[in-house]
């Protein structure tokens, strides 16, 4: 489903590429952990495959769609239709409630917010152990904000979920809830899941593990984990 070929990402000031992937293929509905030390290129990799960042060279193809050929606007539309993203910075809007934040991307695109969508948003927040759905997000803890960002990413039933360290701000119990929910939803809705993580519990349950070092894939292992 995802094919990467001859990919490099260079930054003007640096002599070596910050990401270099000669070839990578990811089948639909696979669950993948992207691991490696801080600065190894995990976020860059996730930003490239979601089309947020254009590579210096190479091809990034999801099904038949070559992302590098799309304009910025077309790429935004493609991402909105196919990808649920949980970023390291949550990009929530202060002054709006948790529930309003979850619904906001759809409201921006002038979707009609049906009762069914509202119910799905509420149910996601509940499953994520986030009862304060009518609180202004500015008043939430970092962990709560993270759970709102996750609910928002999952709302439109994306084919691909891309999460950048989704359990990084959370205590052990909430980390496990998030890990379980991401696994359950990706399994139930047959979506591809890519997660940059240092979280052992989460990574051990994903089917494949990519280990990055200095922008290069050092190992690519099937873990033997079964879909949940
Ligand atoms: P990770 O998510 O694994 O911590 P990143 O993908 O954020 O790593 O970064 C990989 C490397 O590229 C780091 O050395 C980082 O400093 C560098 N880098 C990423 N983006 C930029 C940028 N816009 N300008 C300069 N260096 C960058
Ligand atoms: Mg990162």
PDB file of N, CA and C in Angstrom, residues 12-100:
ATOM      1  N   UNK A  12      19.535  22.135   4.190  1.00  0.00           N
ATOM      2  CA  UNK A  12      20.615  22.912   3.559  1.00  0.00           C
ATOM      3  C   UNK A  12      21.904  22.942   4.380  1.00  0.00           C
ATOM      4  N   UNK A  13      21.743  23.117   5.695  1.00  0.00           N
ATOM      5  CA  UNK A  13      22.945  23.325   6.520  1.00  0.00           C
ATOM      6  C   UNK A  13      23.729  22.036   6.784  1.00  0.00           C
ATOM      7  N   UNK A  14      23.115  20.874   6.496  1.00  0.00           N
ATOM      8  CA  UNK A  14      23.761  19.610   6.900  1.00  0.00           C
ATOM      9  C   UNK A  14      24.317  18.857   5.688  1.00  0.00           C
ATOM     10  N   UNK A  15      25.535  18.304   5.813  1.00  0.00           N
ATOM     11  CA  UNK A  15      26.139  17.617   4.677  1.00  0.00           C
ATOM     12  C   UNK A  15      25.459  16.274   4.338  1.00  0.00           C
ATOM     13  N   UNK A  16      24.976  15.573   5.380  1.00  0.00           N
ATOM     14  CA  UNK A  16      24.356  14.260   5.163  1.00  0.00           C
ATOM     15  C   UNK A  16      22.833  14.410   5.176  1.00  0.00           C
ATOM     16  N   UNK A  17      22.113  13.551   4.417  1.00  0.00           N
ATOM     17  CA  UNK A  17      20.643  13.610   4.494  1.00  0.00           C
ATOM     18  C   UNK A  17      20.157  13.254   5.901  1.00  0.00           C
ATOM     19  N   UNK A  18      19.066  13.874   6.344  1.00  0.00           N
ATOM     20  CA  UNK A  18      18.522  13.503   7.659  1.00  0.00           C
ATOM     21  C   UNK A  18      17.633  12.262   7.535  1.00  0.00           C
ATOM     22  N   UNK A  19      17.301  11.890   6.283  1.00  0.00           N
ATOM     23  CA  UNK A  19      16.578  10.640   6.053  1.00  0.00           C
ATOM     24  C   UNK A  19      16.982  10.103   4.684  1.00  0.00           C
ATOM     25  N   UNK A  20      17.305   8.813   4.626  1.00  0.00           N
ATOM     26  CA  UNK A  20      17.671   8.189   3.345  1.00  0.00           C
ATOM     27  C   UNK A  20      17.115   6.766   3.347  1.00  0.00           C
ATOM     28  N   UNK A  21      16.128   6.520   2.495  1.00  0.00           N
ATOM     29  CA  UNK A  21      15.487   5.190   2.443  1.00  0.00           C
ATOM     30  C   UNK A  21      15.460   4.727   0.986  1.00  0.00           C
ATOM     31  N   UNK A  22      16.335   3.798   0.617  1.00  0.00           N
ATOM     32  CA  UNK A  22      16.364   3.339  -0.777  1.00  0.00           C
ATOM     33  C   UNK A  22      15.067   2.648  -1.194  1.00  0.00           C
ATOM     34  N   UNK A  23      14.534   1.825  -0.287  1.00  0.00           N
ATOM     35  CA  UNK A  23      13.277   1.158  -0.624  1.00  0.00           C
ATOM     36  C   UNK A  23      12.558   0.710   0.644  1.00  0.00           C
ATOM     37  N   UNK A  24      11.237   0.940   0.673  1.00  0.00           N
ATOM     38  CA  UNK A  24      10.436   0.449   1.798  1.00  0.00           C
ATOM     39  C   UNK A  24       9.027   0.200   1.292  1.00  0.00           C
ATOM     40  N   UNK A  25       8.499  -0.956   1.681  1.00  0.00           N
ATOM     41  CA  UNK A  25       7.157  -1.309   1.246  1.00  0.00           C
ATOM     42  C   UNK A  25       6.331  -1.694   2.474  1.00  0.00           C
ATOM     43  N   UNK A  26       5.152  -1.125   2.592  1.00  0.00           N
ATOM     44  CA  UNK A  26       4.293  -1.406   3.749  1.00  0.00           C
ATOM     45  C   UNK A  26       2.914  -1.827   3.240  1.00  0.00           C
ATOM     46  N   UNK A  27       2.506  -3.062   3.536  1.00  0.00           N
ATOM     47  CA  UNK A  27       1.185  -3.494   3.079  1.00  0.00           C
ATOM     48  C   UNK A  27       0.049  -2.831   3.863  1.00  0.00           C
ATOM     49  N   UNK A  28      -1.128  -2.833   3.264  1.00  0.00           N
ATOM     50  CA  UNK A  28      -2.296  -2.232   3.930  1.00  0.00           C
ATOM     51  C   UNK A  28      -2.562  -2.946   5.248  1.00  0.00           C
ATOM     52  N   UNK A  29      -3.000  -2.188   6.221  1.00  0.00           N
ATOM     53  CA  UNK A  29      -3.455  -2.681   7.523  1.00  0.00           C
ATOM     54  C   UNK A  29      -2.338  -3.215   8.423  1.00  0.00           C
ATOM     55  N   UNK A  30      -1.084  -3.007   8.022  1.00  0.00           N
ATOM     56  CA  UNK A  30       0.006  -3.437   8.907  1.00  0.00           C
ATOM     57  C   UNK A  30       0.151  -2.442  10.072  1.00  0.00           C
ATOM     58  N   UNK A  31       0.614  -2.961  11.206  1.00  0.00           N
ATOM     59  CA  UNK A  31       0.828  -2.115  12.400  1.00  0.00           C
ATOM     60  C   UNK A  31       2.328  -2.048  12.666  1.00  0.00           C
ATOM     61  N   UNK A  32       2.875  -0.838  12.614  1.00  0.00           N
ATOM     62  CA  UNK A  32       4.333  -0.688  12.596  1.00  0.00           C
ATOM     63  C   UNK A  32       4.813   0.283  13.666  1.00  0.00           C
ATOM     64  N   UNK A  33       5.857  -0.119  14.369  1.00  0.00           N
ATOM     65  CA  UNK A  33       6.520   0.794  15.314  1.00  0.00           C
ATOM     66  C   UNK A  33       7.736   1.389  14.619  1.00  0.00           C
ATOM     67  N   UNK A  34       7.897   2.701  14.741  1.00  0.00           N
ATOM     68  CA  UNK A  34       9.086   3.379  14.206  1.00  0.00           C
ATOM     69  C   UNK A  34       9.896   3.802  15.424  1.00  0.00           C
ATOM     70  N   UNK A  35      11.076   3.178  15.555  1.00  0.00           N
ATOM     71  CA  UNK A  35      11.831   3.376  16.789  1.00  0.00           C
ATOM     72  C   UNK A  35      13.216   3.934  16.503  1.00  0.00           C
ATOM     73  N   UNK A  36      13.912   4.285  17.579  1.00  0.00           N
ATOM     74  CA  UNK A  36      15.272   4.804  17.436  1.00  0.00           C
ATOM     75  C   UNK A  36      15.463   5.994  18.350  1.00  0.00           C
ATOM     76  N   UNK A  37      16.732   6.342  18.603  1.00  0.00           N
ATOM     77  CA  UNK A  37      17.012   7.421  19.553  1.00  0.00           C
ATOM     78  C   UNK A  37      16.516   8.770  19.059  1.00  0.00           C
ATOM     79  N   UNK A  38      16.404   9.694  19.987  1.00  0.00           N
ATOM     80  CA  UNK A  38      15.982  11.049  19.658  1.00  0.00           C
ATOM     81  C   UNK A  38      16.896  11.627  18.572  1.00  0.00           C
ATOM     82  N   UNK A  39      16.297  12.245  17.561  1.00  0.00           N
ATOM     83  CA  UNK A  39      17.087  12.850  16.483  1.00  0.00           C
ATOM     84  C   UNK A  39      17.423  11.891  15.347  1.00  0.00           C
ATOM     85  N   UNK A  40      16.913  10.639  15.392  1.00  0.00           N
ATOM     86  CA  UNK A  40      17.284   9.655  14.361  1.00  0.00           C
ATOM     87  C   UNK A  40      16.447   9.817  13.086  1.00  0.00           C
ATOM     88  N   UNK A  41      15.364  10.619  13.144  1.00  0.00           N
ATOM     89  CA  UNK A  41      14.583  10.847  11.929  1.00  0.00           C
ATOM     90  C   UNK A  41      13.159  10.330  11.967  1.00  0.00           C
ATOM     91  N   UNK A  42      12.659   9.927  13.130  1.00  0.00           N
ATOM     92  CA  UNK A  42      11.304   9.358  13.220  1.00  0.00           C
ATOM     93  C   UNK A  42      10.239  10.367  12.764  1.00  0.00           C
ATOM     94  N   UNK A  43      10.297  11.574  13.326  1.00  0.00           N
ATOM     95  CA  UNK A  43       9.273  12.576  12.968  1.00  0.00           C
ATOM     96  C   UNK A  43       9.405  12.963  11.499  1.00  0.00           C
ATOM     97  N   UNK A  44      10.631  13.086  11.024  1.00  0.00           N
ATOM     98  CA  UNK A  44      10.836  13.419   9.604  1.00  0.00           C
ATOM     99  C   UNK A  44      10.192  12.347   8.728  1.00  0.00           C
ATOM    100  N   UNK A  45      10.419  11.082   9.071  1.00  0.00           N
ATOM    101  CA  UNK A  45       9.838   9.973   8.309  1.00  0.00           C
ATOM    102  C   UNK A  45       8.304  10.064   8.305  1.00  0.00           C
ATOM    103  N   UNK A  46       7.704  10.298   9.469  1.00  0.00           N
ATOM    104  CA  UNK A  46       6.232  10.372   9.543  1.00  0.00           C
ATOM    105  C   UNK A  46       5.708  11.586   8.772  1.00  0.00           C
ATOM    106  N   UNK A  47       6.444  12.691   8.837  1.00  0.00           N
ATOM    107  CA  UNK A  47       6.014  13.887   8.097  1.00  0.00           C
ATOM    108  C   UNK A  47       6.112  13.678   6.586  1.00  0.00           C
ATOM    109  N   UNK A  48       7.099  12.903   6.158  1.00  0.00           N
ATOM    110  CA  UNK A  48       7.235  12.608   4.725  1.00  0.00           C
ATOM    111  C   UNK A  48       6.084  11.713   4.246  1.00  0.00           C
ATOM    112  N   UNK A  49       5.792  10.666   4.993  1.00  0.00           N
ATOM    113  CA  UNK A  49       4.770   9.732   4.483  1.00  0.00           C
ATOM    114  C   UNK A  49       3.355  10.297   4.623  1.00  0.00           C
ATOM    115  N   UNK A  50       3.207  11.355   5.425  1.00  0.00           N
ATOM    116  CA  UNK A  50       1.888  11.994   5.496  1.00  0.00           C
ATOM    117  C   UNK A  50       1.811  13.189   4.556  1.00  0.00           C
ATOM    118  N   UNK A  51       2.890  13.466   3.844  1.00  0.00           N
ATOM    119  CA  UNK A  51       2.885  14.566   2.877  1.00  0.00           C
ATOM    120  C   UNK A  51       3.031  15.944   3.511  1.00  0.00           C
ATOM    121  N   UNK A  52       3.333  15.992   4.801  1.00  0.00           N
ATOM    122  CA  UNK A  52       3.533  17.300   5.445  1.00  0.00           C
ATOM    123  C   UNK A  52       4.860  17.917   5.025  1.00  0.00           C
ATOM    124  N   UNK A  53       5.777  17.044   4.637  1.00  0.00           N
ATOM    125  CA  UNK A  53       7.110  17.491   4.235  1.00  0.00           C
ATOM    126  C   UNK A  53       7.420  16.864   2.883  1.00  0.00           C
ATOM    127  N   UNK A  54       8.002  17.661   1.982  1.00  0.00           N
ATOM    128  CA  UNK A  54       8.379  17.110   0.664  1.00  0.00           C
ATOM    129  C   UNK A  54       9.825  16.621   0.743  1.00  0.00           C
ATOM    130  N   UNK A  55      10.089  15.421   0.213  1.00  0.00           N
ATOM    131  CA  UNK A  55      11.480  14.959   0.227  1.00  0.00           C
ATOM    132  C   UNK A  55      12.332  15.749  -0.763  1.00  0.00           C
ATOM    133  N   UNK A  56      13.639  15.691  -0.583  1.00  0.00           N
ATOM    134  CA  UNK A  56      14.549  16.309  -1.548  1.00  0.00           C
ATOM    135  C   UNK A  56      14.505  15.529  -2.862  1.00  0.00           C
ATOM    136  N   UNK A  57      14.447  14.207  -2.743  1.00  0.00           N
ATOM    137  CA  UNK A  57      14.349  13.354  -3.941  1.00  0.00           C
ATOM    138  C   UNK A  57      13.618  12.077  -3.564  1.00  0.00           C
ATOM    139  N   UNK A  58      13.109  11.391  -4.602  1.00  0.00           N
ATOM    140  CA  UNK A  58      12.500  10.081  -4.379  1.00  0.00           C
ATOM    141  C   UNK A  58      10.994  10.081  -4.468  1.00  0.00           C
ATOM    142  N   UNK A  59      10.462   8.882  -4.293  1.00  0.00           N
ATOM    143  CA  UNK A  59       9.038   8.670  -4.503  1.00  0.00           C
ATOM    144  C   UNK A  59       8.360   8.151  -3.234  1.00  0.00           C
ATOM    145  N   UNK A  60       7.177   8.684  -2.946  1.00  0.00           N
ATOM    146  CA  UNK A  60       6.362   8.233  -1.804  1.00  0.00           C
ATOM    147  C   UNK A  60       4.963   7.988  -2.354  1.00  0.00           C
ATOM    148  N   UNK A  61       4.622   6.711  -2.477  1.00  0.00           N
ATOM    149  CA  UNK A  61       3.373   6.372  -3.161  1.00  0.00           C
ATOM    150  C   UNK A  61       2.446   5.586  -2.231  1.00  0.00           C
ATOM    151  N   UNK A  62       1.261   6.117  -1.991  1.00  0.00           N
ATOM    152  CA  UNK A  62       0.229   5.387  -1.240  1.00  0.00           C
ATOM    153  C   UNK A  62      -0.774   4.872  -2.268  1.00  0.00           C
ATOM    154  N   UNK A  63      -0.937   3.556  -2.341  1.00  0.00           N
ATOM    155  CA  UNK A  63      -1.730   2.964  -3.429  1.00  0.00           C
ATOM    156  C   UNK A  63      -1.242   3.572  -4.747  1.00  0.00           C
ATOM    157  N   UNK A  64      -2.122   4.215  -5.492  1.00  0.00           N
ATOM    158  CA  UNK A  64      -1.677   4.770  -6.781  1.00  0.00           C
ATOM    159  C   UNK A  64      -1.270   6.240  -6.672  1.00  0.00           C
ATOM    160  N   UNK A  65      -1.393   6.792  -5.465  1.00  0.00           N
ATOM    161  CA  UNK A  65      -1.175   8.233  -5.324  1.00  0.00           C
ATOM    162  C   UNK A  65       0.283   8.582  -5.002  1.00  0.00           C
ATOM    163  N   UNK A  66       0.949   9.222  -5.957  1.00  0.00           N
ATOM    164  CA  UNK A  66       2.306   9.705  -5.725  1.00  0.00           C
ATOM    165  C   UNK A  66       2.214  11.044  -4.966  1.00  0.00           C
ATOM    166  N   UNK A  67       2.616  11.029  -3.708  1.00  0.00           N
ATOM    167  CA  UNK A  67       2.444  12.243  -2.882  1.00  0.00           C
ATOM    168  C   UNK A  67       3.309  13.401  -3.351  1.00  0.00           C
ATOM    169  N   UNK A  68       4.506  13.067  -3.840  1.00  0.00           N
ATOM    170  CA  UNK A  68       5.437  14.145  -4.193  1.00  0.00           C
ATOM    171  C   UNK A  68       4.949  14.924  -5.419  1.00  0.00           C
ATOM    172  N   UNK A  69       3.973  14.350  -6.156  1.00  0.00           N
ATOM    173  CA  UNK A  69       3.466  15.037  -7.353  1.00  0.00           C
ATOM    174  C   UNK A  69       2.328  16.003  -7.021  1.00  0.00           C
ATOM    175  N   UNK A  70       1.852  15.965  -5.785  1.00  0.00           N
ATOM    176  CA  UNK A  70       0.682  16.792  -5.445  1.00  0.00           C
ATOM    177  C   UNK A  70       1.100  18.202  -5.021  1.00  0.00           C
ATOM    178  N   UNK A  71       0.249  19.161  -5.336  1.00  0.00           N
ATOM    179  CA  UNK A  71       0.450  20.522  -4.811  1.00  0.00           C
ATOM    180  C   UNK A  71       0.181  20.483  -3.302  1.00  0.00           C
ATOM    181  N   UNK A  72       0.575  21.544  -2.614  1.00  0.00           N
ATOM    182  CA  UNK A  72       0.368  21.586  -1.156  1.00  0.00           C
ATOM    183  C   UNK A  72      -1.120  21.453  -0.816  1.00  0.00           C
ATOM    184  N   UNK A  73      -1.978  22.121  -1.581  1.00  0.00           N
ATOM    185  CA  UNK A  73      -3.419  22.065  -1.296  1.00  0.00           C
ATOM    186  C   UNK A  73      -3.976  20.670  -1.574  1.00  0.00           C
ATOM    187  N   UNK A  74      -3.559  20.085  -2.699  1.00  0.00           N
ATOM    188  CA  UNK A  74      -4.046  18.732  -3.035  1.00  0.00           C
ATOM    189  C   UNK A  74      -3.557  17.733  -1.987  1.00  0.00           C
ATOM    190  N   UNK A  75      -2.359  17.945  -1.500  1.00  0.00           N
ATOM    191  CA  UNK A  75      -1.791  17.055  -0.486  1.00  0.00           C
ATOM    192  C   UNK A  75      -2.571  17.180   0.832  1.00  0.00           C
ATOM    193  N   UNK A  76      -2.964  18.400   1.190  1.00  0.00           N
ATOM    194  CA  UNK A  76      -3.783  18.615   2.394  1.00  0.00           C
ATOM    195  C   UNK A  76      -5.111  17.866   2.269  1.00  0.00           C
ATOM    196  N   UNK A  77      -5.712  17.956   1.085  1.00  0.00           N
ATOM    197  CA  UNK A  77      -7.000  17.277   0.876  1.00  0.00           C
ATOM    198  C   UNK A  77      -6.816  15.764   0.967  1.00  0.00           C
ATOM    199  N   UNK A  78      -5.761  15.272   0.316  1.00  0.00           N
ATOM    200  CA  UNK A  78      -5.482  13.820   0.368  1.00  0.00           C
ATOM    201  C   UNK A  78      -5.318  13.369   1.818  1.00  0.00           C
ATOM    202  N   UNK A  79      -4.538  14.142   2.590  1.00  0.00           N
ATOM    203  CA  UNK A  79      -4.275  13.778   3.994  1.00  0.00           C
ATOM    204  C   UNK A  79      -5.574  13.774   4.792  1.00  0.00           C
ATOM    205  N   UNK A  80      -6.377  14.810   4.576  1.00  0.00           N
ATOM    206  CA  UNK A  80      -7.640  14.904   5.303  1.00  0.00           C
ATOM    207  C   UNK A  80      -8.521  13.673   5.025  1.00  0.00           C
ATOM    208  N   UNK A  81      -8.490  13.205   3.769  1.00  0.00           N
ATOM    209  CA  UNK A  81      -9.372  12.094   3.404  1.00  0.00           C
ATOM    210  C   UNK A  81      -8.842  10.724   3.851  1.00  0.00           C
ATOM    211  N   UNK A  82      -7.521  10.614   4.026  1.00  0.00           N
ATOM    212  CA  UNK A  82      -6.965   9.281   4.244  1.00  0.00           C
ATOM    213  C   UNK A  82      -6.221   9.059   5.558  1.00  0.00           C
ATOM    214  N   UNK A  83      -5.755  10.128   6.175  1.00  0.00           N
ATOM    215  CA  UNK A  83      -4.818   9.953   7.291  1.00  0.00           C
ATOM    216  C   UNK A  83      -5.352  10.601   8.569  1.00  0.00           C
ATOM    217  N   UNK A  84      -5.260   9.877   9.663  1.00  0.00           N
ATOM    218  CA  UNK A  84      -5.494  10.465  10.983  1.00  0.00           C
ATOM    219  C   UNK A  84      -4.139  10.683  11.627  1.00  0.00           C
ATOM    220  N   UNK A  85      -3.852  11.933  11.982  1.00  0.00           N
ATOM    221  CA  UNK A  85      -2.511  12.221  12.499  1.00  0.00           C
ATOM    222  C   UNK A  85      -2.549  12.633  13.964  1.00  0.00           C
ATOM    223  N   UNK A  86      -1.650  12.059  14.723  1.00  0.00           N
ATOM    224  CA  UNK A  86      -1.443  12.507  16.099  1.00  0.00           C
ATOM    225  C   UNK A  86      -0.011  13.025  16.156  1.00  0.00           C
ATOM    226  N   UNK A  87       0.113  14.345  16.256  1.00  0.00           N
ATOM    227  CA  UNK A  87       1.439  14.963  16.185  1.00  0.00           C
ATOM    228  C   UNK A  87       2.035  15.115  17.580  1.00  0.00           C
ATOM    229  N   UNK A  88       3.357  15.363  17.618  1.00  0.00           N
ATOM    230  CA  UNK A  88       4.008  15.584  18.919  1.00  0.00           C
ATOM    231  C   UNK A  88       3.451  16.845  19.590  1.00  0.00           C
ATOM    232  N   UNK A  89       3.255  17.908  18.800  1.00  0.00           N
ATOM    233  CA  UNK A  89       2.531  19.073  19.328  1.00  0.00           C
ATOM    234  C   UNK A  89       1.081  18.840  18.925  1.00  0.00           C
ATOM    235  N   UNK A  90       0.169  19.117  19.842  1.00  0.00           N
ATOM    236  CA  UNK A  90      -1.190  18.620  19.581  1.00  0.00           C
ATOM    237  C   UNK A  90      -2.014  19.524  18.673  1.00  0.00           C
ATOM    238  N   UNK A  91      -1.614  20.797  18.563  1.00  0.00           N
ATOM    239  CA  UNK A  91      -2.363  21.747  17.733  1.00  0.00           C
ATOM    240  C   UNK A  91      -3.843  21.791  18.085  1.00  0.00           C
ATOM    241  N   UNK A  92      -4.129  21.903  19.383  1.00  0.00           N
ATOM    242  CA  UNK A  92      -5.518  22.099  19.812  1.00  0.00           C
ATOM    243  C   UNK A  92      -5.809  23.601  19.848  1.00  0.00           C
ATOM    244  N   UNK A  93      -7.095  23.936  19.803  1.00  0.00           N
ATOM    245  CA  UNK A  93      -7.479  25.352  19.789  1.00  0.00           C
ATOM    246  C   UNK A  93      -8.027  25.756  21.149  1.00  0.00           C
ATOM    247  N   UNK A  94      -7.269  26.596  21.852  1.00  0.00           N
ATOM    248  CA  UNK A  94      -7.711  27.071  23.166  1.00  0.00           C
ATOM    249  C   UNK A  94      -8.993  27.880  23.031  1.00  0.00           C
ATOM    250  N   UNK A  95      -9.818  27.809  24.086  1.00  0.00           N
ATOM    251  CA  UNK A  95     -11.092  28.538  24.052  1.00  0.00           C
ATOM    252  C   UNK A  95     -12.212  27.632  23.548  1.00  0.00           C
ATOM    253  N   UNK A  96     -11.860  26.510  22.935  1.00  0.00           N
ATOM    254  CA  UNK A  96     -12.872  25.519  22.527  1.00  0.00           C
ATOM    255  C   UNK A  96     -12.780  24.314  23.463  1.00  0.00           C
ATOM    256  N   UNK A  97     -13.897  23.612  23.596  1.00  0.00           N
ATOM    257  CA  UNK A  97     -13.907  22.434  24.473  1.00  0.00           C
ATOM    258  C   UNK A  97     -13.204  21.260  23.789  1.00  0.00           C
ATOM    259  N   UNK A  98     -13.006  20.214  24.587  1.00  0.00           N
ATOM    260  CA  UNK A  98     -12.402  18.989  24.058  1.00  0.00           C
ATOM    261  C   UNK A  98     -13.237  18.463  22.881  1.00  0.00           C
ATOM    262  N   UNK A  99     -14.547  18.387  23.097  1.00  0.00           N
ATOM    263  CA  UNK A  99     -15.434  17.860  22.051  1.00  0.00           C
ATOM    264  C   UNK A  99     -15.386  18.743  20.796  1.00  0.00           C
ATOM    265  N   UNK A 100     -15.419  20.054  20.990  1.00  0.00           N
ATOM    266  CA  UNK A 100     -15.358  20.962  19.831  1.00  0.00           C
ATOM    267  C   UNK A 100     -14.037  20.793  19.070  1.00  0.00           C
TER     268      UNK A 100
END
